[in-house]
Amino acid sequence: KVQDVPLLPSLDYEKLKKDLITGNDRLKAFLLQALRWRLTTSYPGEQRDTVLQAYISNDLLDCHSNCQKSVLKLLYSKSEVVRQYTARLINAFASLAEGRVYLSRNPVLLRMLEERLKAEDKDSLTWENVLGALQKFSLRRALQSAMIKDGLIFWLVDVLRDTDCLSDYTLEYSVALLMNLCLRSAGKKMCARIANHVLKVLSNLLGHENHEIQPYVNGALYSILAIPSVREEARAMGMEEILRCFIKEGNAEMIRQIEFIIKQLNSEEPLNDSIVSDDEEEEEDEEEDHDIMEADLDKDEVLQPQLGELAGEKLLTTEYLGIMTHTPKTKKKLFPGVHQSIDEPLQRPVTPGYHRTVYLMPENDTNSCHDRDEKLQSLPSGHPPICGGSRSSISDLCISPSSYHTVTACTAGFTWLQTYYAYIFLHALLTLSISSYSEFPSAFTSKPKIPRTPEVQSASPRKGKMPAIAPQFSQSGPQQASRPSSSGSSTRSRQSKWKK
């Protein structure tokens, strides 16, 4: 049987955002790190979707805010660590399709990232993560167009002239970003303005020792050679001879792609109307964006807690625990039937992390689910079972018609006694409804699941199991909230009691 992955405890986002803006630099950095870890170490699927949805619904990064002071402004912090951890968190958001949609709603963020890209040291992790976020932004058409208008192609070509000072991550994401921008007609025309410069850079990259960049180099070359003036420049510099040299050394896939590029180079077709007009319509992005949560997001952590300092999930659940307000969202299936032939150079936007990341989903691998649970966090010891939401009402009491066992009380203003009676009322209704159908009673002989909260806080900030516990009820009424029971009583006995 597939093991359930529990949801992480809810947080007090108002307090979190306040401390992110007004706290000292060390606290800000620890909070940014812990919030990122929530995304990167959560299990893909409902758990991660719920974490991201909570971040977005609470506008964690102030993408919908026009205030002078916002979390995004931490990109300009005087502390290099705060800037780096802000960039890492933004990169983590950008790694998920819905995260990119959320970030793209802020008209200023793209310009902020471009400014940081040009201001930060090229060997810094801040620069690396800003670049990673921008590359993932380039999967969306509107953001592609904005980056092209901002002249990012010219800047990228200059950076790629000297690759010796670039890390593998930086090199791959720079070339992939350049290719994604070159796929657009406006990008091709930008390249035509500096055709000789671009062609020299791309031809040099063909022979680079990092073979991960070859598909992106080939895709960029193939795209810009659709412009007649670029083809003429390429012929004048002997591009065909250069390409044929690499045919002798490449693998079968690369050879086929280079043959396509040579065919494009020797084409005599005039400028295609579609190349001129494809930017005139900003089509909606197809639901084919990747989720690419690469391991590099958490590499080389420069921030380490000292003795007595809280960090990671332990910091969040100790100081910023909120009211349970999880509303898991059904995720649309990504990439519906879109295929790219491996024989041709890339002609669709991609991001490098997607090709290096494979997730084992719960339905395919039970052990991986268990291993992931080892990284989850639980509530502090002695915390009462939680229900409710910071802005909920009685309308938030909800029962999923497809899942009898997921009855959840979401009532902030309710006392524990009120919630207890509401639960009994709902359970009685369900029991009556079920018993009225003679063909169904056997389907409900197993224990119904009670709304659960995680158990004891692990000593480790990033590891620990989250066994679920259920609230217990005695004949005299609900137990005191300060003393939750660690073991559930028989549900069948409660059912018989309530029926009586």
XYZ file of C-alpha atoms in Angstrom:
500
model
C 0.000 0.000 0.000
C 1.317 3.444 -0.919
C 2.277 5.423 2.164
C 0.542 8.782 2.679
C 2.757 11.870 2.642
C 1.555 14.266 5.356
C 1.086 17.965 4.749
C 3.472 20.345 6.489
C 2.208 22.566 9.332
C 0.723 25.929 8.347
C 2.642 29.111 9.073
C 1.875 32.640 10.281
C 2.759 34.477 7.085
C 2.035 37.962 8.408
C 4.629 37.493 11.140
C 7.031 35.874 8.659
C 6.811 38.748 6.196
C 7.156 41.317 8.947
C 10.388 39.711 10.189
C 11.676 39.317 6.620
C 11.375 43.078 6.197
C 12.222 44.410 9.685
C 14.376 41.666 11.247
C 18.160 41.673 11.438
C 20.123 40.284 8.500
C 20.896 36.952 10.158
C 17.216 36.286 10.945
C 16.243 37.284 7.395
C 18.788 34.856 5.939
C 17.639 31.981 8.168
C 13.994 32.608 7.241
C 14.771 32.761 3.512
C 16.720 29.515 3.818
C 13.967 27.735 5.768
C 11.237 28.850 3.347
C 13.317 27.610 0.405
C 13.944 24.265 2.092
C 10.170 23.867 2.502
C 9.898 23.900 -1.273
C 13.020 21.989 -2.228
C 12.696 19.163 0.315
C 8.924 18.700 0.089
C 7.749 15.656 -1.811
C 6.610 16.334 -5.416
C 2.857 16.112 -5.626
C 0.242 17.224 -3.099
C 2.765 18.123 -0.401
C 4.836 20.459 -2.586
C 1.760 21.847 -4.328
C 0.249 22.734 -0.948
C 3.436 24.467 0.206
C 3.617 26.513 -2.991
C -0.089 27.326 -2.905
C 0.260 28.614 0.671
C 3.192 30.827 -0.369
C 1.271 32.226 -3.322
C -2.075 32.750 -1.551
C -0.277 34.621 1.234
C 1.785 36.598 -1.316
C 5.001 35.593 0.432
C 7.252 37.561 -1.933
C 4.942 40.594 -2.126
C 4.487 40.181 -5.870
C 1.071 41.826 -5.591
C 2.233 44.613 -3.298
C 3.120 48.188 -4.240
C 4.635 48.981 -0.856
C 8.023 50.658 -0.663
C 9.215 47.887 1.621
C 8.655 44.397 0.243
C 10.336 41.015 0.496
C 11.566 41.311 -3.108
C 13.549 44.415 -2.141
C 15.858 42.091 -0.185
C 17.566 41.604 -3.566
C 19.150 45.017 -2.870
C 20.201 44.227 0.711
C 23.657 45.364 1.827
C 24.204 41.825 3.136
C 25.550 39.526 0.420
C 24.114 36.502 2.239
C 20.617 38.029 2.320
C 20.843 38.851 -1.411
C 22.049 35.345 -2.159
C 19.303 33.649 -0.147
C 16.656 35.905 -1.682
C 17.895 34.931 -5.151
C 17.885 31.254 -4.161
C 14.258 31.474 -2.979
C 13.171 33.266 -6.166
C 14.995 30.613 -8.216
C 13.131 27.904 -6.286
C 9.795 29.627 -7.058
C 10.796 29.907 -10.715
C 11.548 26.181 -10.781
C 7.820 25.405 -10.576
C 5.295 26.271 -13.280
C 2.806 27.897 -10.899
C 5.645 29.713 -9.194
C 6.631 31.293 -12.522
C 3.039 32.389 -13.095
C 3.044 34.036 -9.659
C 6.392 35.784 -10.158
C 5.446 36.978 -13.642
C 2.581 39.032 -12.184
C 5.033 41.504 -10.704
C 5.975 43.956 -13.486
C 9.099 45.135 -11.641
C 10.709 41.801 -10.692
C 12.158 41.016 -14.125
C 13.919 44.382 -14.262
C 15.202 43.883 -10.705
C 16.708 40.515 -11.628
C 18.312 41.951 -14.767
C 19.884 44.714 -12.684
C 21.269 42.214 -10.176
C 22.607 40.073 -13.017
C 24.699 42.989 -14.209
C 25.725 44.158 -10.721
C 26.719 40.922 -8.945
C 30.092 39.188 -9.269
C 29.989 36.501 -11.947
C 31.514 33.892 -9.643
C 28.958 34.434 -6.846
C 26.060 32.161 -5.967
C 23.781 35.208 -6.042
C 24.626 35.779 -9.706
C 24.175 32.086 -10.446
C 20.706 31.941 -8.901
C 19.547 35.186 -10.524
C 20.618 33.762 -13.881
C 18.834 30.481 -13.117
C 15.608 32.324 -12.318
C 15.808 34.392 -15.518
C 16.437 31.281 -17.605
C 13.307 29.671 -16.169
C 11.405 32.903 -16.801
C 12.315 32.486 -20.475
C 9.904 29.546 -20.686
C 7.091 32.120 -20.751
C 6.443 34.124 -23.904
C 5.644 37.476 -22.316
C 8.831 37.368 -20.238
C 10.846 36.296 -23.297
C 9.613 39.362 -25.160
C 10.479 41.657 -22.244
C 14.017 40.245 -21.952
C 14.599 40.647 -25.685
C 13.437 44.274 -25.545
C 15.755 44.884 -22.603
C 18.733 43.806 -24.730
C 19.567 40.712 -22.697
C 20.783 38.908 -25.836
C 23.620 41.416 -26.290
C 24.630 41.021 -22.665
C 24.573 37.207 -22.850
C 26.726 37.125 -25.976
C 29.319 39.307 -24.218
C 29.326 37.030 -21.159
C 29.754 33.905 -23.313
C 32.844 35.272 -25.041
C 34.893 34.167 -22.024
C 33.596 30.930 -20.526
C 36.652 30.148 -18.378
C 35.291 32.127 -15.414
C 31.824 30.545 -15.595
C 30.699 27.547 -13.535
C 29.024 24.639 -15.318
C 25.643 25.762 -13.974
C 26.195 29.336 -15.168
C 27.409 28.219 -18.588
C 24.499 25.851 -19.185
C 21.842 28.312 -18.063
C 23.405 31.203 -20.003
C 23.465 29.237 -23.272
C 19.975 27.819 -22.689
C 18.635 31.329 -21.981
C 20.261 32.635 -25.171
C 18.702 29.813 -27.189
C 15.220 30.411 -25.722
C 15.418 34.096 -26.676
C 16.706 33.229 -30.162
C 13.642 31.087 -30.814
C 11.508 34.230 -31.012
C 11.462 36.346 -34.165
C 12.415 39.477 -32.217
C 15.373 37.555 -30.796
C 16.505 36.423 -34.253
C 16.389 40.005 -35.486
C 18.407 41.178 -32.482
C 21.049 38.586 -33.340
C 21.069 39.747 -36.965
C 22.257 43.164 -35.724
C 25.406 41.549 -34.293
C 25.536 38.496 -36.568
C 29.335 38.171 -36.742
C 29.691 38.466 -32.966
C 26.956 35.902 -32.228
C 28.209 33.387 -34.809
C 31.768 33.517 -33.450
C 30.581 32.928 -29.901
C 28.320 30.011 -30.920
C 30.982 28.387 -33.124
C 33.455 28.556 -30.214
C 30.886 26.972 -27.914
C 30.465 24.055 -30.334
C 33.846 22.763 -29.240
C 33.408 23.351 -25.504
C 34.310 20.470 -23.205
C 30.942 20.717 -21.444
C 28.787 18.636 -23.785
C 25.599 19.515 -21.877
C 25.443 22.835 -23.732
C 25.573 21.352 -27.260
C 21.783 21.010 -27.755
C 21.321 24.691 -26.814
C 24.142 25.884 -29.054
C 22.700 23.873 -31.963
C 19.198 25.201 -31.284
C 20.399 28.824 -31.234
C 22.398 28.394 -34.450
C 19.534 26.723 -36.279
C 17.128 29.467 -35.213
C 19.187 32.505 -36.191
C 20.187 30.979 -39.543
C 16.548 31.418 -40.590
C 17.501 35.086 -41.196
C 19.040 35.543 -44.709
C 21.559 38.183 -43.562
C 22.807 35.849 -40.797
C 23.194 33.014 -43.338
C 25.285 35.261 -45.552
C 27.518 36.220 -42.640
C 27.882 32.557 -41.654
C 28.901 31.525 -45.181
C 31.423 34.366 -45.342
C 33.156 33.132 -42.185
C 33.241 29.501 -43.371
C 30.642 28.172 -40.945
C 29.968 25.010 -42.971
C 33.611 23.888 -42.691
C 33.527 24.530 -38.947
C 30.353 22.485 -38.575
C 31.719 19.580 -40.619
C 34.716 19.352 -38.289
C 32.344 18.601 -35.437
C 30.468 15.977 -37.453
C 33.605 13.823 -37.317
C 33.731 13.979 -33.512
C 30.111 14.064 -32.384
C 27.691 11.306 -31.423
C 24.863 10.206 -33.700
C 22.318 12.643 -32.245
C 24.644 15.648 -32.517
C 25.632 14.664 -36.060
C 21.985 14.661 -37.153
C 21.418 18.068 -35.540
C 24.488 19.565 -37.238
C 23.292 18.190 -40.574
C 20.018 20.086 -40.050
C 22.020 23.255 -39.296
C 24.099 22.837 -42.482
C 20.909 22.382 -44.477
C 19.527 25.581 -42.930
C 22.807 27.370 -43.680
C 22.625 26.461 -47.372
C 18.946 27.297 -47.704
C 18.031 30.055 -50.137
C 14.606 30.717 -48.677
C 13.758 34.396 -48.151
C 12.717 35.758 -44.766
C 9.612 33.799 -43.772
C 6.449 35.760 -42.992
C 5.990 33.738 -39.801
C 9.401 34.932 -38.577
C 8.325 38.524 -39.045
C 4.944 38.114 -37.375
C 5.271 35.541 -34.615
C 5.762 38.220 -31.948
C 2.662 40.158 -32.921
C 0.440 37.756 -31.003
C 1.341 37.057 -27.408
C -0.338 33.682 -27.169
C -1.179 32.167 -23.826
C 1.573 29.872 -22.636
C 0.625 26.260 -23.184
C 0.373 24.196 -20.023
C 3.638 22.463 -20.777
C 5.960 24.262 -18.396
C 8.361 22.016 -16.554
C 8.786 21.639 -12.832
C 12.563 21.540 -12.441
C 13.617 21.616 -8.768
C 17.322 20.928 -9.265
C 19.670 20.001 -6.429
C 21.865 23.064 -7.117
C 19.311 25.240 -5.312
C 20.574 23.949 -1.953
C 24.273 23.553 -2.699
C 27.099 25.255 -0.785
C 25.013 26.618 2.076
C 26.990 29.509 3.587
C 24.629 29.937 6.543
C 25.052 27.510 9.455
C 23.254 27.781 12.826
C 25.315 28.296 15.948
C 24.636 26.478 19.221
C 21.112 27.335 20.377
C 20.010 28.905 17.054
C 16.962 27.558 15.278
C 17.087 26.890 11.547
C 15.051 25.257 8.803
C 11.692 23.690 9.576
C 12.378 23.825 13.315
C 12.635 27.621 13.117
C 9.374 27.871 11.157
C 7.317 25.541 13.362
C 8.665 26.901 16.631
C 8.418 30.645 15.986
C 5.948 30.986 13.089
C 3.349 28.266 13.503
C -0.006 29.302 12.060
C -3.559 28.011 11.956
C -4.207 24.988 9.730
C -5.483 26.419 6.474
C -4.310 23.864 3.917
C -6.421 23.777 0.764
C -4.714 21.273 -1.558
C -5.146 22.181 -5.188
C -5.623 19.669 -7.977
C -2.772 20.170 -10.378
C -3.316 20.144 -14.096
C -1.283 17.640 -16.053
C 1.715 19.319 -17.596
C 3.050 18.727 -21.058
C -0.014 17.290 -22.805
C 1.299 15.442 -25.815
C 3.960 17.862 -27.038
C 6.979 16.161 -28.571
C 10.284 17.352 -30.006
C 12.229 15.157 -32.396
C 15.750 14.470 -31.132
C 16.969 14.601 -34.730
C 16.333 18.320 -35.035
C 17.909 21.170 -33.076
C 15.721 22.369 -30.210
C 12.914 24.639 -31.340
C 11.004 24.943 -28.078
C 12.022 26.746 -24.871
C 13.689 24.427 -22.372
C 15.644 24.680 -19.150
C 18.742 22.605 -18.325
C 17.536 21.392 -14.926
C 14.622 19.489 -16.490
C 16.931 17.157 -18.400
C 18.903 16.298 -15.257
C 16.015 15.823 -12.810
C 13.828 12.723 -12.576
C 11.321 12.356 -9.775
C 9.984 9.052 -8.476
C 6.296 9.552 -7.874
C 4.482 7.878 -4.946
C 2.435 5.576 -7.151
C 5.609 4.160 -8.645
C 7.869 3.823 -5.648
C 6.799 3.281 -2.046
C 10.333 3.290 -0.687
C 11.075 6.710 -2.133
C 7.958 7.990 -0.378
C 9.221 6.600 2.917
C 12.660 8.106 2.389
C 11.101 11.468 1.712
C 9.165 11.249 4.976
C 12.506 11.107 6.779
C 13.060 14.730 5.770
C 9.695 16.012 6.949
C 9.163 18.085 10.089
C 6.541 17.863 12.819
C 4.897 20.201 15.294
C 6.541 21.113 18.603
C 5.808 18.803 21.537
C 2.605 19.555 23.369
C 0.967 21.540 20.575
C -2.785 20.919 20.456
C -4.549 19.518 17.416
C -5.085 22.349 14.998
C -8.084 23.356 12.976
C -9.255 26.600 11.569
C -7.944 29.431 9.430
C -6.981 33.033 10.031
C -9.892 34.337 7.975
C -12.297 31.418 7.931
C -16.026 31.288 8.574
C -18.628 28.576 9.100
C -18.766 28.150 5.349
C -15.260 26.724 5.534
C -16.566 23.512 7.142
C -16.185 21.180 4.222
C -16.635 17.533 3.269
C -15.195 16.130 0.070
C -17.949 14.040 -1.567
C -15.339 11.718 -3.024
C -13.494 11.117 0.265
C -15.617 10.300 3.300
C -12.558 10.145 5.563
C -11.219 13.652 4.916
C -13.656 15.634 7.033
C -11.776 18.828 7.940
C -12.882 21.609 10.277
C -11.542 24.982 9.140
C -12.848 27.425 11.727
C -10.679 30.107 13.307
C -13.299 31.736 15.487
C -14.553 28.394 16.858
C -13.650 27.145 20.327
C -12.502 23.539 20.618
C -15.934 22.609 22.073
C -17.761 24.143 19.118
C -15.504 22.321 16.681
C -16.109 19.047 18.581
C -19.895 19.369 18.292
C -19.597 20.414 14.652
C -17.586 17.264 14.004
C -20.205 15.071 15.776
C -22.973 16.744 13.746
C -21.182 16.150 10.442
C -20.346 12.565 11.364
C -23.977 11.863 12.298
C -25.153 13.240 8.968
C -22.705 11.045 7.113
C -23.669 7.960 9.141
C -27.369 8.490 8.383
C -26.599 9.097 4.711
C -24.511 5.955 4.441
C -26.963 3.688 6.267
C -29.758 4.684 3.879
C -28.075 2.865 1.031
C -28.321 -0.891 1.550
C -25.727 -1.690 -1.094
C -22.992 0.510 0.452
C -22.553 -0.297 4.199
C -19.830 -2.883 3.599
C -17.644 -0.259 1.936
C -17.379 1.701 5.196
C -16.438 -1.050 7.653
C -12.858 0.230 7.947
C -11.927 3.044 10.319
C -12.674 6.531 8.954
C -9.644 8.801 9.212
C -9.815 11.743 11.592
C -8.258 15.139 10.791
C -4.637 14.720 11.888
C -1.725 16.837 13.035
C 1.952 15.852 13.017
C 3.477 14.535 16.239
C 6.677 15.441 18.074
C 9.255 17.922 16.729
C 12.457 16.232 15.610
C 15.783 17.530 16.872
C 17.047 17.829 13.326
C 15.884 20.894 11.367
C 15.459 18.942 8.121
C 14.745 15.347 9.136
C 12.188 13.390 11.126
C 9.067 11.347 10.627
C 5.611 12.852 10.904
C 3.321 10.157 12.368
C -0.234 11.481 12.481
C -2.289 11.567 15.673
C -6.015 11.945 16.177
C -7.872 13.945 18.834
C -9.646 11.787 21.434
C -13.012 12.354 22.988
C -14.356 11.052 26.312
C -17.970 10.570 27.322
C -17.825 13.772 29.334
C -16.787 15.901 26.349
C -13.600 16.986 24.606
C -10.236 16.715 26.337
C -8.248 19.802 27.240
C -6.481 21.203 24.179
C -3.194 21.457 26.059
C -3.036 17.674 26.559
C -3.550 15.959 23.186
C -3.514 12.172 23.251
C -0.783 10.336 21.383
C -2.915 7.331 20.517
C -6.311 7.181 18.827
C -9.280 5.440 20.452
C -11.432 3.011 18.568
C -13.429 4.745 15.902
C -15.966 1.926 15.893
C -16.747 2.534 19.571
C -17.265 6.241 18.865
C -19.549 5.359 15.977
C -21.697 3.115 18.161
C -21.748 5.772 20.899
C -22.851 8.510 18.504
C -25.524 6.239 17.000
C -26.932 5.698 20.445
